C-alpha positions as a printed NumPy array, in Angstrom:
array([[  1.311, -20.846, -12.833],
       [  4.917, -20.143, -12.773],
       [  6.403, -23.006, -10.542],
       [  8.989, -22.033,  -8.069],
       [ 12.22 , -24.215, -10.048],
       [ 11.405, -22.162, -12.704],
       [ 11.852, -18.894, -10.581],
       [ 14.904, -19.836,  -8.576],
       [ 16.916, -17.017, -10.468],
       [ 15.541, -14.624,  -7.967],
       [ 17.107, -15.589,  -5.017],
       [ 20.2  , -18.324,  -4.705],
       [ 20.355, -19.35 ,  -1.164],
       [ 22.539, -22.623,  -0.579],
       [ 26.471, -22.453,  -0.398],
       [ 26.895, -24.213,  -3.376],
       [ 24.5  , -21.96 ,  -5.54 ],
       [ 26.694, -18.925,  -3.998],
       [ 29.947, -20.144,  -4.58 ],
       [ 29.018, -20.518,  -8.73 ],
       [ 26.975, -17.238,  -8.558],
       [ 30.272, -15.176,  -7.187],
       [ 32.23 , -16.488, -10.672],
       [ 28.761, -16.596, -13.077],
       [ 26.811, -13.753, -15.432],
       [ 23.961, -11.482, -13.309],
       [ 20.912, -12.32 , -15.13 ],
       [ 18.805,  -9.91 , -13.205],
       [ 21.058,  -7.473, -14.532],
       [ 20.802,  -8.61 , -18.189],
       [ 17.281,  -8.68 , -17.864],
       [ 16.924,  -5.099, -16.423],
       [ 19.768,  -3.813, -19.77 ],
       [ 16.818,  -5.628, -22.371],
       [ 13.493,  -3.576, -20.321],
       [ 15.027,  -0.521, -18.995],
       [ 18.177,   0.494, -21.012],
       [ 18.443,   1.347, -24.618],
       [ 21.28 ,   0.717, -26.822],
       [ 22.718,   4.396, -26.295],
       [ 22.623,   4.074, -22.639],
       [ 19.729,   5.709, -21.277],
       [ 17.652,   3.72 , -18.797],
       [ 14.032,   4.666, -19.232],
       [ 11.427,   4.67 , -16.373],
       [  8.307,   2.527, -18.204],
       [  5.139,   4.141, -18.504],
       [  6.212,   7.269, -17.403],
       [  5.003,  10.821, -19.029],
       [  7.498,  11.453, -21.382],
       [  9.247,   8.134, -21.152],
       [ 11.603,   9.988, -18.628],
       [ 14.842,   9.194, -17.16 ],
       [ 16.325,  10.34 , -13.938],
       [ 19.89 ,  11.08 , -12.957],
       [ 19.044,   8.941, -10.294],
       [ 18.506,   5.944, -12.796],
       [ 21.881,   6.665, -14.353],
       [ 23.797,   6.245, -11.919],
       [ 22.093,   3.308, -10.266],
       [ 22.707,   1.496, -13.426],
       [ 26.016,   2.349, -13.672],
       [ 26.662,   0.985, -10.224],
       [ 25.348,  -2.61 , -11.553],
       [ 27.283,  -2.247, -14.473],
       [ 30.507,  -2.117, -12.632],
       [ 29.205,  -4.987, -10.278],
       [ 28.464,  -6.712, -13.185],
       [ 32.075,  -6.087, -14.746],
       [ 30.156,  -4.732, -17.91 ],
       [ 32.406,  -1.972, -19.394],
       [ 30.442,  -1.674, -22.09 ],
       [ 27.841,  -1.017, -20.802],
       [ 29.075,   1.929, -18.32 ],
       [ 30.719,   3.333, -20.628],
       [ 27.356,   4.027, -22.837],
       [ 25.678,   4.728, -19.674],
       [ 28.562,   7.664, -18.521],
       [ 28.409,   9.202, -22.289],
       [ 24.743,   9.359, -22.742],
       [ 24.523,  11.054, -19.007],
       [ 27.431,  13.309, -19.468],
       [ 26.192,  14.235, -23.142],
       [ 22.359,  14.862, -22.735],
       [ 21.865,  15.277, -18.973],
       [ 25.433,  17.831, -18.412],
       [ 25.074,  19.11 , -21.384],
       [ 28.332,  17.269, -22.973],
       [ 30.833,  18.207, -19.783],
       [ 30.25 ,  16.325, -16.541],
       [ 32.831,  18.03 , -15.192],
       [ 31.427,  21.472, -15.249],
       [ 28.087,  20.959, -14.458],
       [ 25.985,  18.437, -12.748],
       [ 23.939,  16.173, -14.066],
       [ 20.415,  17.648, -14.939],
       [ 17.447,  15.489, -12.567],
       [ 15.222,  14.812, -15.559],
       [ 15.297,  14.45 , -18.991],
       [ 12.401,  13.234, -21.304],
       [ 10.586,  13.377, -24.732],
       [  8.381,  15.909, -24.994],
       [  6.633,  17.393, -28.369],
       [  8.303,  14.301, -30.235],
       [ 12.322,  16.109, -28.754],
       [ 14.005,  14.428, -25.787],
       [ 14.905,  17.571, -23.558],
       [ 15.954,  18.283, -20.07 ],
       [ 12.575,  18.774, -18.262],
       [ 14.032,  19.095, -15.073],
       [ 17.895,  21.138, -15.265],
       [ 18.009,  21.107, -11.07 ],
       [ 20.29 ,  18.43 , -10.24 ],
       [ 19.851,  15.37 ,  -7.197],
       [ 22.415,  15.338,  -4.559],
       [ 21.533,  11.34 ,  -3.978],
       [ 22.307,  10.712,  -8.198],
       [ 25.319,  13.093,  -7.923],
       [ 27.002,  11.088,  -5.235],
       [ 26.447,   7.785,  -6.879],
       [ 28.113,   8.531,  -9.85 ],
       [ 30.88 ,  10.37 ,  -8.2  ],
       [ 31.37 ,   7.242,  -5.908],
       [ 30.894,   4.417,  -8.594],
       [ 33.261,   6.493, -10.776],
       [ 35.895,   6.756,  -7.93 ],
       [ 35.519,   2.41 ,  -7.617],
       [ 35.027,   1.92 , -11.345],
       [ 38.788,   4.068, -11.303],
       [ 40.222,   1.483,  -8.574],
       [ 38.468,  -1.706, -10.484],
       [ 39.34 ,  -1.043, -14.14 ],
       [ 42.528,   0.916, -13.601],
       [ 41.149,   4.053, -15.542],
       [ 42.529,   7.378, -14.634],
       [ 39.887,   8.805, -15.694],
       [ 37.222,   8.232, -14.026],
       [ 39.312,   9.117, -10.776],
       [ 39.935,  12.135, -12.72 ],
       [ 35.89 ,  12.815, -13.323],
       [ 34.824,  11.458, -10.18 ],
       [ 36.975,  14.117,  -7.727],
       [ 35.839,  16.85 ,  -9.988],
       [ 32.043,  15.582,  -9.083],
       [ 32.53 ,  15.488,  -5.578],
       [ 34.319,  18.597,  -5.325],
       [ 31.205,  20.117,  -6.643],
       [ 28.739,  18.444,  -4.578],
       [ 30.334,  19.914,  -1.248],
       [ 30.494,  22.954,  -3.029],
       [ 27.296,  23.634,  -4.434],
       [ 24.842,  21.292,  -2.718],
       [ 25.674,  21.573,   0.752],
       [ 25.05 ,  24.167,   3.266],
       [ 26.728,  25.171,   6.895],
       [ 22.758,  24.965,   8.866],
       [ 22.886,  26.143,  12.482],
       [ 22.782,  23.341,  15.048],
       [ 23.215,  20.807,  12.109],
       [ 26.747,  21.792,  10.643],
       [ 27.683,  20.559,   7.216],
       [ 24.689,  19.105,   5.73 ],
       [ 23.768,  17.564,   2.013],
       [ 20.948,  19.363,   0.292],
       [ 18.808,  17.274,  -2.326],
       [ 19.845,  19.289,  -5.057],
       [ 21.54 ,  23.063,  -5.41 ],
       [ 18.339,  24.925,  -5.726],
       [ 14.544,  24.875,  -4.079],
       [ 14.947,  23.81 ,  -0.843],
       [ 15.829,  26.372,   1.529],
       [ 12.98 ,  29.126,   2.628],
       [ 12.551,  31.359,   5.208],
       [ 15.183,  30.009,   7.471],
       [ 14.124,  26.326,   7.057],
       [ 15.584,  23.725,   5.27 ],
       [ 13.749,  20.578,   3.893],
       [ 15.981,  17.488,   3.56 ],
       [ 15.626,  13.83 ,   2.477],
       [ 17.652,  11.264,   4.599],
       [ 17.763,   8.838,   1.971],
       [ 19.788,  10.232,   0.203],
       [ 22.875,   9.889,   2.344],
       [ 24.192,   6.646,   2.269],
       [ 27.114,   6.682,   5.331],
       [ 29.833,   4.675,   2.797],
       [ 29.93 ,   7.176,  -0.164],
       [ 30.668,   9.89 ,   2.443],
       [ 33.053,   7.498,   3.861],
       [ 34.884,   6.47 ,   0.943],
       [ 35.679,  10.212,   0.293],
       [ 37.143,  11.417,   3.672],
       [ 39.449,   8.543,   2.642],
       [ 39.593,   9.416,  -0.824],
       [ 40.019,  13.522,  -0.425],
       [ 41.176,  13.918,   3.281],
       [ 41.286,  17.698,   2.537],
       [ 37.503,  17.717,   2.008],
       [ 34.771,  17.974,   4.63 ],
       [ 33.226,  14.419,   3.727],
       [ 34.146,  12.957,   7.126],
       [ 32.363,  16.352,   8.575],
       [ 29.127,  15.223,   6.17 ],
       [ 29.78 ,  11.532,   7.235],
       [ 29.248,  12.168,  10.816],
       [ 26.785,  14.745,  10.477],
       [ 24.552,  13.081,   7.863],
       [ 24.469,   9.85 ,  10.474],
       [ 23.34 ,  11.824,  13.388],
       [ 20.276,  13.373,  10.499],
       [ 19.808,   9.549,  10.174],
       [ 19.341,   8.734,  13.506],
       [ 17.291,  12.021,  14.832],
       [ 14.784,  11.967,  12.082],
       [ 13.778,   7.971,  13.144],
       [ 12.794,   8.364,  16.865],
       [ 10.144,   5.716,  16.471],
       [ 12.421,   3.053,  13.862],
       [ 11.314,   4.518,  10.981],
       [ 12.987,   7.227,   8.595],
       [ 10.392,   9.665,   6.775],
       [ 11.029,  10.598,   2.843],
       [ 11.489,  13.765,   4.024],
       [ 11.834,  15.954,   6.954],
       [ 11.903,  19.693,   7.407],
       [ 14.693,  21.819,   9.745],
       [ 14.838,  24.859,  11.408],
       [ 16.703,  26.297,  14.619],
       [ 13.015,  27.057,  16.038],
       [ 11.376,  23.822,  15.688],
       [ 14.468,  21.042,  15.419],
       [ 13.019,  18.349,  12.222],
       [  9.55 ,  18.599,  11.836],
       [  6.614,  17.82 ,   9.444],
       [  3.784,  19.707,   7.921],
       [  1.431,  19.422,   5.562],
       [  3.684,  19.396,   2.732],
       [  6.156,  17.707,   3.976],
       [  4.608,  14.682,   5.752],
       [  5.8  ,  11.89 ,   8.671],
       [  5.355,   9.242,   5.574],
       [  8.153,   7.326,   4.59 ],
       [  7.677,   5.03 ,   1.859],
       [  9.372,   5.552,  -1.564],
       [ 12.54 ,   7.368,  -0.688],
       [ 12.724,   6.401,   2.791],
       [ 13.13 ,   2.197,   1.511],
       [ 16.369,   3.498,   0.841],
       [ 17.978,   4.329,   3.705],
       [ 17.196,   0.907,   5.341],
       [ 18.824,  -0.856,   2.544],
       [ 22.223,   1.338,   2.58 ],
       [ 22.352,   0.702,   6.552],
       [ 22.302,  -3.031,   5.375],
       [ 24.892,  -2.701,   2.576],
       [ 27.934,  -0.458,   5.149],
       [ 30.279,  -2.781,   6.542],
       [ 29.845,  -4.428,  10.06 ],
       [ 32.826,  -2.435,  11.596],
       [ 32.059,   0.648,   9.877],
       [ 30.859,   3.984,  12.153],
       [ 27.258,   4.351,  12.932],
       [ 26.588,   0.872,  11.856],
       [ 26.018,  -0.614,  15.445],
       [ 23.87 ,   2.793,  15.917],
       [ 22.085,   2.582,  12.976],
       [ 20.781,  -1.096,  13.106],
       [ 19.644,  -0.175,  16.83 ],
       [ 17.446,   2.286,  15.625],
       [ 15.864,   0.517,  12.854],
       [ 15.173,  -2.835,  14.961],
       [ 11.874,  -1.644,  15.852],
       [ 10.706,  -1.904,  12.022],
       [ 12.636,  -4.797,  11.658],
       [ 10.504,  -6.519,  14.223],
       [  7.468,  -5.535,  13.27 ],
       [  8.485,  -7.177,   9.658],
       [  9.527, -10.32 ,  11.702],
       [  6.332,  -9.837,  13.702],
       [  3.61 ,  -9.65 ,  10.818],
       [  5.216, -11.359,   7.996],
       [  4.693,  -8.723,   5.93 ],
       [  6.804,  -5.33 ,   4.295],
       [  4.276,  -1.819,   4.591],
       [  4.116,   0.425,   2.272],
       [  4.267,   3.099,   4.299],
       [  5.514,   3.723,   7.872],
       [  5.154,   7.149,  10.177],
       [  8.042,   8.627,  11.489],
       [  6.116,  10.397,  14.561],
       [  3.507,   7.476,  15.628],
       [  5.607,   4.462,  13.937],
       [  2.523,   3.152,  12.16 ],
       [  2.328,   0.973,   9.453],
       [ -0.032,   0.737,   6.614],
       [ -0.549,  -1.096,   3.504],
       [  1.73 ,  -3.633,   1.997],
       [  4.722,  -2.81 ,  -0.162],
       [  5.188,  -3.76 ,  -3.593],
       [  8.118,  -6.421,  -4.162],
       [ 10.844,  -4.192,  -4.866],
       [ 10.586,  -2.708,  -1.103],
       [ 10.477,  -6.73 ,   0.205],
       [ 13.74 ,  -6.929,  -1.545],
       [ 15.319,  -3.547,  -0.324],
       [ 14.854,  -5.16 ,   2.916],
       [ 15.562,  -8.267,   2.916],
       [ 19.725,  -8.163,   3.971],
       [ 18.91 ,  -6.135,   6.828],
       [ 16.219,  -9.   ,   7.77 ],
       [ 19.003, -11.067,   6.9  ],
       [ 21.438,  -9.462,   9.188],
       [ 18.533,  -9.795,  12.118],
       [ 18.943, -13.581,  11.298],
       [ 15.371, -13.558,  10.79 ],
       [ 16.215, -16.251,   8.046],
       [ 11.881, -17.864,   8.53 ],
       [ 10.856, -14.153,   7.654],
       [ 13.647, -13.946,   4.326],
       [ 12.397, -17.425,   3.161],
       [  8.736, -16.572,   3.138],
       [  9.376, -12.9  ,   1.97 ],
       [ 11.971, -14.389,  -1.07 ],
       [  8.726, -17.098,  -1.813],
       [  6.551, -14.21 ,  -2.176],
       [  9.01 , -12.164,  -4.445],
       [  9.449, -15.567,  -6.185],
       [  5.392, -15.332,  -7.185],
       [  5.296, -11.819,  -8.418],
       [  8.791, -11.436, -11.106],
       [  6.584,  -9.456, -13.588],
       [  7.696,  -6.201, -12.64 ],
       [ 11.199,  -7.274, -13.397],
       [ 10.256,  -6.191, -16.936],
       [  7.789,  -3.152, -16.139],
       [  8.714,  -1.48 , -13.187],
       [ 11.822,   0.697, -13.236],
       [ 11.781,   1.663,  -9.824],
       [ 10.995,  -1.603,  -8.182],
       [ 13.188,  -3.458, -10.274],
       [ 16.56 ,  -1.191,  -9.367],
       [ 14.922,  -2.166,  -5.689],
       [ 15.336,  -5.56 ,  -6.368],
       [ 18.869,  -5.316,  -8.019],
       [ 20.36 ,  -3.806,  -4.803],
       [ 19.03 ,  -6.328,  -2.69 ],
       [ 19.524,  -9.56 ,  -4.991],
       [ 22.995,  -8.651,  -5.379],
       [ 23.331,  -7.232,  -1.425],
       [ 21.605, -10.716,  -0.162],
       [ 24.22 , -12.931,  -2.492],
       [ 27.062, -10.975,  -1.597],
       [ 27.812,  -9.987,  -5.336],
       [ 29.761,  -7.024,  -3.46 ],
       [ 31.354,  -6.275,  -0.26 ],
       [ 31.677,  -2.445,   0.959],
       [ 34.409,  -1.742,   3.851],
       [ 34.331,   0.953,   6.25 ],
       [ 36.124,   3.225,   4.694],
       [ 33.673,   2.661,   1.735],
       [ 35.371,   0.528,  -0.865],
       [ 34.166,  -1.485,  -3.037],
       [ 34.657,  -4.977,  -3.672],
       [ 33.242,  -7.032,  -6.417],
       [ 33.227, -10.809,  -6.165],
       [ 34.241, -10.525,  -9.971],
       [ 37.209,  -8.526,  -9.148],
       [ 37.831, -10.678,  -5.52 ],
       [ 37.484, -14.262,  -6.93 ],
       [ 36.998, -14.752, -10.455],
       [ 40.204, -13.653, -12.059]])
């Protein structure tokens, strides 16, 4: 058995340990480049059909890359997305959802592109601009967001302004179906400071209020239908659960800034899952957004989404024993994309590898302290 010296790299707790992490290598991130990115810069879900990757997994890497201060590295990352998921031009057209091999030819399986990916390399690109001094990613990354609020938004009565998860497929009949998680408050943020002339502080205010109305009971669904008849509601197809999307949108309440908007508002609404964490000592795997209800227990990736905002609860008892448990389990660290890019946001969210303010802006402790 793996003794718990020998799997302090998970989590660094004490001041000291901090203070030489903030100026040291990420070797969570190294170890996610060897499993989960090849040398051309694609990052590969394991075990997948196809051996797929995601638009989403693009541009999650390239956020650790630039946390990481690996140029390198984003750079491959940026040109195998632009080249095989936008068809050579990021600028023109956004990034395709899925790409894969299929009958021995990697291919764009999916062309429909994700609002939630689209936004995170648009808002990496715009910091990545700021951090390295290059033009042009600024350059790239206005040309992305001018595009998202162009072509995947829509004006939805009673709502306003509102992201859609992708251009295409999810408006019928009058009703829209929408997916909270993927509007994390800071990107909008950043780009009503960014591109004043834009509606993003329109999207910012109404994508928080989407936040808070689809959680009455603490807890935000994956996904959640609209309409003018029947407010947010769920059907058969589009269920109360939240589980795999819904992780997300507790761990970018945890990463805005303490002063930001909606932050006070936000952390109010999700103390009632926050307590029943603190509570039961364990992280479900799923959570209703009608009844509240729990069920099951999460896989290690979701403890670690969650464990800076159980860390800004100072439930510190329920972080220790949640970090042990992570600490016992560090196989899927090699195995499982999706838990692993879990566990990257909240390692480096926990340690303060990065700061975000309220207007959105990134800082790196590379680019803060260790020059």
């Amino acid at each position: 058995m793996k003794t718990i010296a020998s799997l302090l790299f998970v989590f660094i707790f004490s001041s000291n340990a901090l203070a030489q992490l903030s100026c040291s290598a990420w070797p969570q991130w190294n170890n996610f480049k060897t499993h989960f990115i090849t040398p051309e810069g694609r990052v590969i879900d394991l075990g997948s059909d196809y051996s797929i990757t995601t638009s989403e997994g693009q541009s999650y890497a390239l956020f650790f890359a630039l946390l990481a201060n690996d140029k390198a590295s984003f750079d491959k990352l940026l040109e195998w997305t632009e080249v095989h998921l936008s068809e050579g031009d990021l600028s023109t057209r956004l990034p395709a959802w899925q790409w894969g091999i299929k009958q021995n030819q990697g291919q764009i399986l999916d062309s429909n592109p994700a609002s939630d990916s689209d936004l995170w390399i648009a808002y990496t690109l715009s910091q990545a601009a700021i951090l390295w001094n290059e033009r042009r990613y600024a350059v790239l990354s206005s040309v992305l967001a001018e595009r998202i609020i162009r072509e995947e938004t829509a004006q939805i009565p009673n709502l306003g302004l509102t992201l859609l998860p992708g251009p295409t497929g999810f408006e019928k009949d009058s009703s829209w179906k929408l997916n909270p998680s993927y509007a994390p408050l800071f990107i909008f943020a950043q780009f009503a400071h960014l591109y004043p002339h834009s509606p993003w502080q329109t999207l910012h205010d109404n994508s928080a209020q989407l936040l808070i109305d689809t959680a009455p009971k603490g807890v935000s669904p994956d996904w959640v239908n609209y309409s003018v008849e029947k407010g947010f509601y769920h059907d058969k197809s589009t269920p109360a659960t939240g589980s795999y999307n819904a992780i997300r949108v507790y761990l970018w309440a945890s990463m805005m800034a303490e002063d930001a908007p909606y932050k006070n508002a936000l952390t109010e609404q999700f103390k009632p899952f926050v307590d029943s964490i603190v509570s039961s000592g364990k992280v479900p795997l799923e959570t209703n957004a009608v009844t509240g209800k729990t069920a099951g227990n999460a896989p290690s990736g979701f403890v670690a989404a969650l464990l800076p905002l159980l860390a800004e609860d100072n439930a510190s008892q329920t972080v220790t024993a949640l970090q042990q448990q992570i600490m016992m389990d560090t196989r899927f660290t090699t195995s499982r994309y999706y838990d692993s890019v879990l566990y990257l946001f909240g390692n480096s969210a926990l340690n303060k590898r990065f700061s975000i303010d309220k207007n959105g802006a990134l800082t790196t402790n590379w680019s803060n302290e260790c020059r």
